[in-house]
Every structure is written in C-alpha cells, then in structure tokens.
Amino acid sequence: MVELLSPARDFSALNSAVKNGADSVYIGMEGCNMRAHAANFKLEDLKRAVDICHESDVKLYICTNTIMKEDEIKHLKRVMPVIRDSGADAVIVSDLGALKVARENGVPVHMSVQANLSNTESLQLLEELGVERAILSRELSLDDIKRIRSGTSMEIETFVHGAMCMAVSGRCFLSSHLYDKGANCGECLQPCRKRWKIVSEDGEEVSMEVSEGSVPDTTHILSPKDLCMMEHVPELVESGIDAFKIEGRARPADYVATVTKVYREAIDTYNSGSWDVNRQERMDGWMSELRKVFNRGFDTGFYFRKPYKISGYNESTHKKQDIGEVVNYYSRVSAAEIRLWNDLEVDDEVMIQGPTTGSLIQKVESMQINGENIQKGFKGQNVAISVVDKVRPNDSVYKRIKK
C-alpha cells in the first residue's frame, strides 16, 4: 500500500493532515530545515507532535535537511538525542554528516530530495550506509523512476503535488545572490516568484506568454506551475513508488486538509478497484477542490516531459475571509457558537481552524440566534451553526469566497 505523506508547519496543519487521511506527516524543526521563514516546531514540541500522530497510527518524520556547516552539525549532535527520545519515526537529511549523527543515535534516516538522487548506484551506497528511504530527484521521469524501482529494494518516495522550483532539486543560489539568504540553508525568499523580465545588453527582451486564462502572463518566467499528479495516481501506484509526498510545509492548515483529503480519496478509490466508475465526475470534483486552495496552476513536472508552463502568483479559484472566532462548542447538539466580525449566510462554505481542531471545512447548513433560525448573521452578532466535528473556543473562522 502506498503511503500518503503530508506536510505540517504547525499543530493546526498537523492535525489537519492526521484527520484527513495522511499515513505520515513531515515537519520542520527550528534551525535545521529548508523552511526557516515558515512556522516550525520547537524542540519541546516534538514529543507532543509524535504523540498526536502515533495515537492515530500515523508516522512522523522530522526535516533536518539543510546544508550543515560546523556550527549546524554541532547543534544537530546536541538535539539528535531529543529527536530519538521523542519517538519520531525518521529524520530527513541531505548531509552525510547528518546521516552519521542520526545513525549514531539509532534514528532511522530518509535521504532528502536535496541530495538529487537519480540512479540505483547512489541508492545502493546509501543503503550500505544505513539509509532506509530515498526521496528521489524531482527531475526524474516516470520511466526513470520505474528503472530505479526495478534496481533497488530500498523504499522510494516522490513528490506528487505542490510547488516546483526553478533549480535542480531546489538547490538554488538566486536568493543568496540577491539577498544574502541561502536557499540551501532554509532561508529562501523565493525571488523566482516575482515578475521578471530578461533583457540582453542590446535591448532584446525575452517574452514567454502563458496562453491559459483570461489575462496573459509574460513575466513569471522563473516560476513553474505547481506539480499535480492527481489524474495519474494509477500510474504512480503501479510504478512501485512507496510514498507519495505532498509539498507545502509553509502552507496553512486548510491547504493541508484539502490536498490530503483529495489524494486520500483518489488513492483509496484506485485501491478499491473503482477508479473508472464515474471517473470524470470524480476527477472534476477533486480538481475543483484543489483549485480552491493556493496554487500557481498545475502541471505534471518532469514525470512525462520537461515542464514548460510558467505560472502567476496564485491561481486558486477561491479566497478565504476572516469572519470570526469560535466562542463555545456544544457537544450535545454538535453546534458551534461563533462571534462574527463579518457577515455569514446559510450555504456559505466555512473553514474552522485551530491547533487541535486542524482545519474543518464545511457548508453552513443552518444558523440560529437564541434558538431562532436565521438566514444571515451580521458583524457583531453571535450565531450558532451545526458542525460535523468538534471545534474549540478561540478557533479561527474563515469564509471561502469564489474569486
């Protein structure tokens, strides 16, 4: 059975992944991972994060995959025993020194995509060094992956959804050159996502036009579209890939909830033998959900060819509006009392997010004030809505609005 691996930047995203069907979750630890500017887990958070996952039979992996200079490797040697004692299922590393430190502490190791693993000889060497799983280079085609699969017994993992980088396996120097912020040390400021023009010394300008959509985009020439392999789940499962990885450790809880839920449904549908039953209707529904959260448009990356589509900044079909917070939860009637600071109507789609709640996404089926049914709640009012799962006081409430 293929493993579905989801990202988490905080406890809200972690619980969203667990509650929406992830088999495993990967998180970043402060000071040692490739998302230094995103929210990360503190050392003292690790045991709690592991316990949340293990209570639901979900594995937890910890990213320690930056370039390790002397100070960083010394820091890792100090914290690795804490990682081990937390019960984490593996660390993700790209540095051979980090691999050595993990093995000395008896912590299972997955080799990061940052290592640009592209052939069976590399995997054979890593297996001899005690690595349990290889996260393959993003630049491999599906045929390349199949050849590697046939030549190794090591677990292999590939990305199936999320942001793509202009550089080989994310090893970029643009951020370092422009802002002195090393992408390979987790500090990438993503200057590639800006609008750029390439002009030669004699004034010739490079133009790459995006023909899709209503507004042509000729300036995001360094920014590829997001990877999305939803339509190709059967081919990926049949190729023998052990784990499908969702990119997005800087993304909020609703992104994690939506993408995890959709891929969980797709994998389960294929495994049940019903992939071709109402296939187009299912696919349209899944893609519609994926488009509601942040995306730069979708492409299949290097799986079938070289990517050729450039992207705008955000092509999601919906945006979220902060409309209130949960004041109370009434378990007997499965209802939430919400303090509104923006209007809310019956049939609106809401997202309720919190560190323990994760991200609950549902339609407002009914709404009440003091036991009386209403059609619309207004700013300043406290309203009650029925909810499909438990929520908690101080959870944030958002409304999904079509752009």
CSV table of C-alpha atoms in Angstrom, one decimal:
chain,number,residue,atom,x,y,z
A,1,MET,CA,0.0,0.0,0.0
A,2,VAL,CA,1.4,3.4,-1.0
A,3,GLU,CA,2.0,5.8,1.9
A,4,LEU,CA,0.5,9.3,1.7
A,5,LEU,CA,2.9,11.8,3.3
A,6,SER,CA,1.6,15.3,4.2
A,7,PRO,CA,3.4,18.5,5.4
A,8,ALA,CA,2.8,20.4,8.6
A,9,ARG,CA,4.1,23.8,9.6
A,10,ASP,CA,2.3,23.9,13.0
A,11,PHE,CA,-0.2,21.9,15.1
A,12,SER,CA,-3.2,23.1,13.1
A,13,ALA,CA,-1.7,21.7,9.9
A,14,LEU,CA,-0.5,18.6,11.7
A,15,ASN,CA,-4.0,17.8,13.0
A,16,SER,CA,-5.4,18.6,9.5
A,17,ALA,CA,-3.1,16.0,8.0
A,18,VAL,CA,-4.0,13.4,10.5
A,19,LYS,CA,-7.7,13.9,10.4
A,20,ASN,CA,-7.9,13.9,6.6
A,21,GLY,CA,-6.1,10.6,5.9
A,22,ALA,CA,-2.4,11.1,5.9
A,23,ASP,CA,-0.4,8.0,6.6
A,24,SER,CA,2.6,10.1,7.7
A,25,VAL,CA,3.5,13.7,8.3
A,26,TYR,CA,6.8,15.6,8.0
A,27,ILE,CA,7.6,18.7,10.0
A,28,GLY,CA,10.5,21.1,10.3
A,29,MET,CA,12.5,21.7,13.4
A,30,GLU,CA,13.8,25.2,14.2
A,31,GLY,CA,17.3,25.8,12.9
A,32,CYS,CA,17.7,22.6,10.8
A,33,ASN,CA,15.2,22.6,7.9
A,34,MET,CA,14.6,24.1,4.5
A,35,ARG,CA,11.7,26.4,5.6
A,36,ALA,CA,13.4,28.7,8.1
A,37,HIS,CA,11.0,31.6,7.3
A,38,ALA,CA,7.9,29.4,7.9
A,39,ALA,CA,6.5,28.4,11.2
A,40,ASN,CA,8.4,25.5,12.6
A,41,PHE,CA,8.2,23.2,15.6
A,42,LYS,CA,10.3,23.8,18.7
A,43,LEU,CA,12.4,21.1,20.2
A,44,GLU,CA,10.0,20.9,23.1
A,45,ASP,CA,7.1,20.4,20.7
A,46,LEU,CA,8.4,17.2,19.1
A,47,LYS,CA,7.1,14.7,21.7
A,48,ARG,CA,3.6,16.2,21.5
A,49,ALA,CA,3.6,16.1,17.7
A,50,VAL,CA,4.8,12.5,17.7
A,51,ASP,CA,2.1,11.5,20.2
A,52,ILE,CA,-0.7,13.1,18.1
A,53,CYS,CA,0.4,11.2,15.1
A,54,HIS,CA,1.0,7.9,16.8
A,55,GLU,CA,-2.4,8.0,18.5
A,56,SER,CA,-3.9,7.8,15.0
A,57,ASP,CA,-1.3,5.2,13.7
A,58,VAL,CA,0.4,8.0,11.6
A,59,LYS,CA,4.2,8.2,11.3
A,60,LEU,CA,6.1,11.5,11.9
A,61,TYR,CA,9.3,12.5,10.1
A,62,ILE,CA,11.5,15.4,11.1
A,63,CYS,CA,13.3,17.5,8.5
A,64,THR,CA,17.0,18.2,9.2
A,65,ASN,CA,17.9,18.6,5.6
A,66,THR,CA,19.8,21.9,5.3
A,67,ILE,CA,23.5,22.2,4.4
A,68,MET,CA,25.4,21.5,7.6
A,69,LYS,CA,28.4,23.6,8.4
A,70,GLU,CA,30.4,23.1,11.6
A,71,ASP,CA,28.1,25.0,13.9
A,72,GLU,CA,25.0,23.4,12.4
A,73,ILE,CA,26.3,19.9,12.7
A,74,LYS,CA,27.4,20.5,16.3
A,75,HIS,CA,23.8,21.8,17.0
A,76,LEU,CA,22.4,18.7,15.4
A,77,LYS,CA,24.6,16.4,17.6
A,78,ARG,CA,23.1,18.1,20.6
A,79,VAL,CA,19.5,17.8,19.6
A,80,MET,CA,19.5,14.4,17.9
A,81,PRO,CA,19.1,12.5,21.3
A,82,VAL,CA,16.0,14.6,21.9
A,83,ILE,CA,14.7,13.6,18.4
A,84,ARG,CA,15.4,10.0,19.2
A,85,ASP,CA,13.7,10.2,22.6
A,86,SER,CA,10.6,11.9,21.1
A,87,GLY,CA,9.8,8.7,19.2
A,88,ALA,CA,10.0,10.3,15.7
A,89,ASP,CA,9.9,7.6,13.0
A,90,ALA,CA,12.7,9.1,10.9
A,91,VAL,CA,14.8,12.2,10.1
A,92,ILE,CA,15.1,13.5,6.6
A,93,VAL,CA,18.7,14.6,5.9
A,94,SER,CA,20.7,15.7,2.9
A,95,ASP,CA,24.1,15.9,4.5
A,96,LEU,CA,26.4,12.9,5.1
A,97,GLY,CA,27.4,14.3,8.4
A,98,ALA,CA,23.8,14.5,9.5
A,99,LEU,CA,23.3,10.9,8.3
A,100,LYS,CA,26.3,9.8,10.5
A,101,VAL,CA,24.9,11.7,13.6
A,102,ALA,CA,21.4,10.1,13.1
A,103,ARG,CA,22.8,6.6,12.7
A,104,GLU,CA,25.0,7.0,15.8
A,105,ASN,CA,21.8,7.8,17.8
A,106,GLY,CA,19.8,5.0,16.3
A,107,VAL,CA,17.4,7.3,14.4
A,108,PRO,CA,16.1,6.0,11.0
A,109,VAL,CA,17.1,8.1,8.1
A,110,HIS,CA,15.4,9.2,4.9
A,111,MET,CA,17.7,10.9,2.3
A,112,SER,CA,16.3,14.2,1.2
A,113,VAL,CA,15.4,15.3,-2.4
A,114,GLN,CA,18.1,17.9,-1.8
A,115,ALA,CA,20.6,15.1,-2.4
A,116,ASN,CA,19.4,14.9,-6.0
A,117,LEU,CA,19.2,11.1,-6.0
A,118,SER,CA,18.9,9.9,-9.6
A,119,ASN,CA,20.3,6.4,-10.0
A,120,THR,CA,20.5,3.0,-8.4
A,121,GLU,CA,24.2,3.2,-7.7
A,122,SER,CA,23.6,6.2,-5.4
A,123,LEU,CA,20.8,4.3,-3.6
A,124,GLN,CA,23.0,1.2,-3.2
A,125,LEU,CA,25.7,3.2,-1.5
A,126,LEU,CA,23.1,4.9,0.8
A,127,GLU,CA,21.6,1.6,1.7
A,128,GLU,CA,25.1,0.4,2.7
A,129,LEU,CA,25.3,3.5,4.9
A,130,GLY,CA,22.0,2.6,6.6
A,131,VAL,CA,19.5,4.9,4.8
A,132,GLU,CA,16.0,3.4,4.8
A,133,ARG,CA,14.3,5.6,2.2
A,134,ALA,CA,15.4,7.7,-0.8
A,135,ILE,CA,13.4,10.8,-1.8
A,136,LEU,CA,14.1,10.8,-5.5
A,137,SER,CA,15.1,13.9,-7.5
A,138,ARG,CA,12.2,15.9,-8.9
A,139,GLU,CA,13.9,15.9,-12.3
A,140,LEU,CA,13.2,12.2,-13.0
A,141,SER,CA,10.6,11.0,-15.4
A,142,LEU,CA,8.2,8.2,-14.5
A,143,ASP,CA,10.2,5.8,-16.7
A,144,ASP,CA,13.4,6.8,-14.8
A,145,ILE,CA,11.6,6.1,-11.5
A,146,LYS,CA,10.5,2.7,-12.8
A,147,ARG,CA,14.0,1.7,-13.7
A,148,ILE,CA,15.3,2.7,-10.3
A,149,ARG,CA,12.4,0.8,-8.6
A,150,SER,CA,13.4,-2.3,-10.5
A,151,GLY,CA,17.0,-2.0,-9.4
A,152,THR,CA,16.7,-1.4,-5.7
A,153,SER,CA,14.9,-2.8,-2.6
A,154,MET,CA,15.1,0.5,-0.8
A,155,GLU,CA,11.9,2.4,-0.2
A,156,ILE,CA,11.5,5.3,-2.6
A,157,GLU,CA,9.5,8.5,-2.2
A,158,THR,CA,8.5,11.1,-4.8
A,159,PHE,CA,6.6,14.4,-4.7
A,160,VAL,CA,3.2,14.2,-6.3
A,161,HIS,CA,1.8,17.7,-5.5
A,162,GLY,CA,2.9,21.2,-4.7
A,163,ALA,CA,5.3,23.9,-5.6
A,164,MET,CA,8.1,23.3,-8.2
A,165,CYS,CA,11.5,25.0,-8.1
A,166,MET,CA,13.4,26.5,-11.0
A,167,ALA,CA,16.6,24.9,-9.7
A,168,VAL,CA,17.7,21.3,-9.7
A,169,SER,CA,16.0,19.6,-6.7
A,170,GLY,CA,15.7,23.0,-5.1
A,171,ARG,CA,19.4,23.7,-5.0
A,172,CYS,CA,19.1,27.4,-5.8
A,173,PHE,CA,21.5,30.3,-5.4
A,174,LEU,CA,19.2,33.2,-6.6
A,175,SER,CA,18.1,34.1,-3.1
A,176,SER,CA,21.6,34.0,-1.8
A,177,HIS,CA,22.9,36.2,-4.7
A,178,LEU,CA,20.2,38.8,-4.4
A,179,TYR,CA,19.5,39.0,-0.7
A,180,ASP,CA,22.3,37.0,1.0
A,181,LYS,CA,19.8,34.5,2.2
A,182,GLY,CA,20.9,30.9,1.4
A,183,ALA,CA,18.1,28.8,0.0
A,184,ASN,CA,20.1,25.7,0.8
A,185,CYS,CA,20.2,26.7,4.4
A,186,GLY,CA,16.4,27.1,4.6
A,187,GLU,CA,16.3,30.9,4.1
A,188,CYS,CA,14.9,31.1,0.5
A,189,LEU,CA,12.9,34.3,-0.1
A,190,GLN,CA,11.6,32.9,-3.4
A,191,PRO,CA,12.6,35.8,-5.7
A,192,CYS,CA,11.8,33.4,-8.6
A,193,ARG,CA,8.1,34.0,-7.9
A,194,LYS,CA,8.4,37.7,-8.7
A,195,ARG,CA,7.6,39.2,-12.1
A,196,TRP,CA,10.9,39.3,-14.1
A,197,LYS,CA,12.0,40.4,-17.5
A,198,ILE,CA,15.1,39.2,-19.2
A,199,VAL,CA,16.8,41.9,-21.3
A,200,SER,CA,20.0,41.5,-23.2
A,201,GLU,CA,22.7,44.1,-23.4
A,202,ASP,CA,21.5,45.1,-26.8
A,203,GLY,CA,17.9,45.6,-25.6
A,204,GLU,CA,16.4,42.3,-26.7
A,205,GLU,CA,13.7,41.2,-24.3
A,206,VAL,CA,12.7,37.6,-23.7
A,207,SER,CA,8.9,37.0,-23.5
A,208,MET,CA,7.2,33.8,-22.5
A,209,GLU,CA,3.5,34.0,-22.8
A,210,VAL,CA,1.0,32.0,-20.8
A,211,SER,CA,-1.9,31.3,-23.1
A,212,GLU,CA,-4.2,29.8,-20.4
A,213,GLY,CA,-6.6,32.0,-18.5
A,214,SER,CA,-8.1,35.4,-19.4
A,215,VAL,CA,-5.0,37.5,-18.6
A,216,PRO,CA,-1.8,36.7,-20.5
A,217,ASP,CA,1.2,36.5,-18.2
A,218,THR,CA,4.6,37.2,-19.8
A,219,THR,CA,6.6,38.0,-16.7
A,220,HIS,CA,6.7,35.0,-14.3
A,221,ILE,CA,9.4,33.4,-16.4
A,222,LEU,CA,11.3,31.9,-13.5
A,223,SER,CA,8.3,30.4,-11.7
A,224,PRO,CA,7.0,27.0,-12.9
A,225,LYS,CA,3.4,25.9,-12.3
A,226,ASP,CA,2.7,23.6,-9.3
A,227,LEU,CA,3.1,19.8,-9.6
A,228,CYS,CA,-0.3,18.0,-9.6
A,229,MET,CA,-0.4,14.2,-10.3
A,230,MET,CA,-4.0,13.6,-9.4
A,231,GLU,CA,-5.0,12.3,-12.8
A,232,HIS,CA,-2.1,9.9,-12.8
A,233,VAL,CA,-2.5,8.2,-9.4
A,234,PRO,CA,-2.9,4.7,-11.0
A,235,GLU,CA,0.4,5.0,-13.0
A,236,LEU,CA,2.2,6.1,-9.9
A,237,VAL,CA,0.9,3.4,-7.7
A,238,GLU,CA,1.7,0.8,-10.4
A,239,SER,CA,5.2,2.1,-10.7
A,240,GLY,CA,6.0,0.8,-7.2
A,241,ILE,CA,6.6,4.2,-5.5
A,242,ASP,CA,6.4,3.6,-1.8
A,243,ALA,CA,5.4,7.1,-0.6
A,244,PHE,CA,3.5,10.0,-2.3
A,245,LYS,CA,4.7,13.3,-0.9
A,246,ILE,CA,2.7,16.5,-0.8
A,247,GLU,CA,4.9,19.6,-0.8
A,248,GLY,CA,3.7,22.5,1.3
A,249,ARG,CA,5.4,22.9,4.7
A,250,ALA,CA,4.9,26.6,4.5
A,251,ARG,CA,1.2,26.2,3.7
A,252,PRO,CA,-1.7,26.8,6.2
A,253,ALA,CA,-4.0,24.1,7.7
A,254,ASP,CA,-6.8,24.4,5.1
A,255,TYR,CA,-4.3,23.7,2.3
A,256,VAL,CA,-3.1,20.6,4.1
A,257,ALA,CA,-6.6,19.4,4.9
A,258,THR,CA,-7.9,19.9,1.3
A,259,VAL,CA,-4.9,18.4,-0.6
A,260,THR,CA,-4.5,15.5,1.8
A,261,LYS,CA,-8.3,14.6,1.7
A,262,VAL,CA,-8.4,14.7,-2.1
A,263,TYR,CA,-5.3,12.5,-2.6
A,264,ARG,CA,-6.5,10.1,0.2
A,265,GLU,CA,-9.8,9.7,-1.7
A,266,ALA,CA,-8.0,9.2,-5.0
A,267,ILE,CA,-5.6,6.5,-3.6
A,268,ASP,CA,-8.5,4.7,-1.8
A,269,THR,CA,-10.6,4.8,-5.0
A,270,TYR,CA,-7.9,3.2,-7.0
A,271,ASN,CA,-7.1,0.6,-4.4
A,272,SER,CA,-10.8,-0.3,-4.2
A,273,GLY,CA,-10.9,-1.1,-7.9
A,274,SER,CA,-13.4,1.7,-8.7
A,275,TRP,CA,-11.1,4.2,-10.4
A,276,ASP,CA,-13.0,4.1,-13.7
A,277,VAL,CA,-16.5,4.3,-12.0
A,278,ASN,CA,-17.8,7.9,-12.7
A,279,ARG,CA,-14.1,8.7,-13.3
A,280,GLN,CA,-14.6,12.1,-15.0
A,281,GLU,CA,-17.1,13.3,-12.4
A,282,ARG,CA,-14.8,12.3,-9.6
A,283,MET,CA,-11.8,13.9,-11.2
A,284,ASP,CA,-13.7,17.1,-11.9
A,285,GLY,CA,-14.7,17.2,-8.2
A,286,TRP,CA,-11.2,16.5,-7.0
A,287,MET,CA,-9.6,19.1,-9.2
A,288,SER,CA,-12.2,21.7,-8.2
A,289,GLU,CA,-11.3,21.2,-4.6
A,290,LEU,CA,-7.5,21.5,-5.3
A,291,ARG,CA,-8.1,24.7,-7.2
A,292,LYS,CA,-9.8,26.3,-4.2
A,293,VAL,CA,-6.6,26.5,-2.2
A,294,PHE,CA,-3.4,28.3,-3.1
A,295,ASN,CA,-1.9,27.1,-6.3
A,296,ARG,CA,0.1,28.5,-9.3
A,297,GLY,CA,-1.8,26.4,-11.8
A,298,PHE,CA,-1.0,22.8,-12.4
A,299,ASP,CA,1.5,20.8,-14.4
A,300,THR,CA,2.9,17.3,-14.3
A,301,GLY,CA,6.5,18.4,-13.7
A,302,PHE,CA,9.2,16.0,-15.1
A,303,TYR,CA,7.1,12.8,-14.9
A,304,PHE,CA,6.2,12.8,-18.6
A,305,ARG,CA,8.3,15.6,-20.1
A,306,LYS,CA,10.2,18.7,-19.1
A,307,PRO,CA,7.9,21.4,-17.5
A,308,TYR,CA,7.0,24.1,-20.0
A,309,LYS,CA,4.4,26.1,-18.2
A,310,ILE,CA,5.2,29.2,-16.2
A,311,SER,CA,2.9,30.5,-13.5
A,312,GLY,CA,1.3,33.5,-12.0
A,313,TYR,CA,1.5,34.0,-8.2
A,314,ASN,CA,-1.8,32.4,-7.1
A,315,GLU,CA,-4.4,30.8,-9.4
A,316,SER,CA,-6.7,29.5,-6.7
A,317,THR,CA,-10.4,29.9,-7.6
A,318,HIS,CA,-11.3,30.9,-4.0
A,319,LYS,CA,-10.0,33.2,-1.3
A,320,LYS,CA,-10.6,33.0,2.4
A,321,GLN,CA,-12.0,35.8,4.5
A,322,ASP,CA,-11.5,36.1,8.3
A,323,ILE,CA,-15.0,36.3,9.7
A,324,GLY,CA,-14.9,35.4,13.3
A,325,GLU,CA,-13.9,33.0,16.1
A,326,VAL,CA,-15.4,30.1,18.0
A,327,VAL,CA,-16.8,31.2,21.4
A,328,ASN,CA,-18.2,27.8,22.5
A,329,TYR,CA,-18.8,24.3,21.4
A,330,TYR,CA,-22.0,22.4,22.4
A,331,SER,CA,-21.2,18.7,22.1
A,332,ARG,CA,-24.8,17.5,22.8
A,333,VAL,CA,-26.1,19.1,19.6
A,334,SER,CA,-22.8,19.3,17.7
A,335,ALA,CA,-23.0,23.1,17.4
A,336,ALA,CA,-20.5,25.9,17.5
A,337,GLU,CA,-21.2,29.4,18.8
A,338,ILE,CA,-19.3,31.9,16.6
A,339,ARG,CA,-18.6,35.6,17.2
A,340,LEU,CA,-18.8,37.3,13.9
A,341,TRP,CA,-16.8,40.3,12.6
A,342,ASN,CA,-18.0,39.8,9.1
A,343,ASP,CA,-21.3,38.6,7.7
A,344,LEU,CA,-22.2,34.9,7.3
A,345,GLU,CA,-25.1,33.3,5.4
A,346,VAL,CA,-26.6,29.8,5.2
A,347,ASP,CA,-25.0,27.9,2.3
A,348,ASP,CA,-21.7,29.7,2.8
A,349,GLU,CA,-18.6,27.5,2.9
A,350,VAL,CA,-16.6,28.0,6.1
A,351,MET,CA,-13.2,26.8,7.5
A,352,ILE,CA,-12.7,26.5,11.2
A,353,GLN,CA,-9.1,26.2,12.2
A,354,GLY,CA,-7.2,25.7,15.4
A,355,PRO,CA,-4.1,23.9,16.8
A,356,THR,CA,-6.2,20.9,17.9
A,357,THR,CA,-9.1,21.2,15.5
A,358,GLY,CA,-6.9,21.3,12.4
A,359,SER,CA,-9.0,22.6,9.6
A,360,LEU,CA,-12.7,21.8,9.4
A,361,ILE,CA,-14.2,22.7,6.0
A,362,GLN,CA,-18.0,22.5,5.5
A,363,LYS,CA,-21.1,24.3,4.3
A,364,VAL,CA,-23.3,26.2,6.7
A,365,GLU,CA,-26.5,24.1,6.7
A,366,SER,CA,-28.4,26.2,9.2
A,367,MET,CA,-27.8,29.1,11.6
A,368,GLN,CA,-29.5,30.2,14.8
A,369,ILE,CA,-29.6,33.1,17.3
A,370,ASN,CA,-31.1,32.3,20.7
A,371,GLY,CA,-32.8,29.2,19.2
A,372,GLU,CA,-34.4,31.0,16.3
A,373,ASN,CA,-33.4,30.1,12.7
A,374,ILE,CA,-31.9,32.9,10.7
A,375,GLN,CA,-30.7,33.1,7.1
A,376,LYS,CA,-27.9,35.5,7.7
A,377,GLY,CA,-25.7,36.6,10.6
A,378,PHE,CA,-24.2,40.1,10.7
A,379,LYS,CA,-21.0,41.7,12.1
A,380,GLY,CA,-21.1,41.9,15.9
A,381,GLN,CA,-23.6,39.0,16.4
A,382,ASN,CA,-23.0,35.6,18.0
A,383,VAL,CA,-24.5,32.9,15.9
A,384,ALA,CA,-24.7,29.1,16.2
A,385,ILE,CA,-24.1,26.7,13.4
A,386,SER,CA,-24.1,22.9,13.4
A,387,VAL,CA,-20.6,21.4,12.8
A,388,VAL,CA,-19.6,17.9,11.6
A,389,ASP,CA,-16.7,17.6,14.1
A,390,LYS,CA,-15.6,19.0,17.4
A,391,VAL,CA,-14.3,22.6,17.4
A,392,ARG,CA,-12.8,24.6,20.2
A,393,PRO,CA,-13.0,28.1,21.7
A,394,ASN,CA,-10.7,30.6,20.0
A,395,ASP,CA,-10.6,28.6,16.8
A,396,SER,CA,-10.5,31.0,13.8
A,397,VAL,CA,-13.4,31.0,11.4
A,398,TYR,CA,-13.0,31.8,7.7
A,399,LYS,CA,-15.4,32.0,4.8
A,400,ARG,CA,-14.4,30.7,1.4
A,401,ILE,CA,-15.4,33.1,-1.3
A,402,LYS,CA,-15.2,32.5,-5.0
A,403,LYS,CA,-12.9,35.0,-6.7
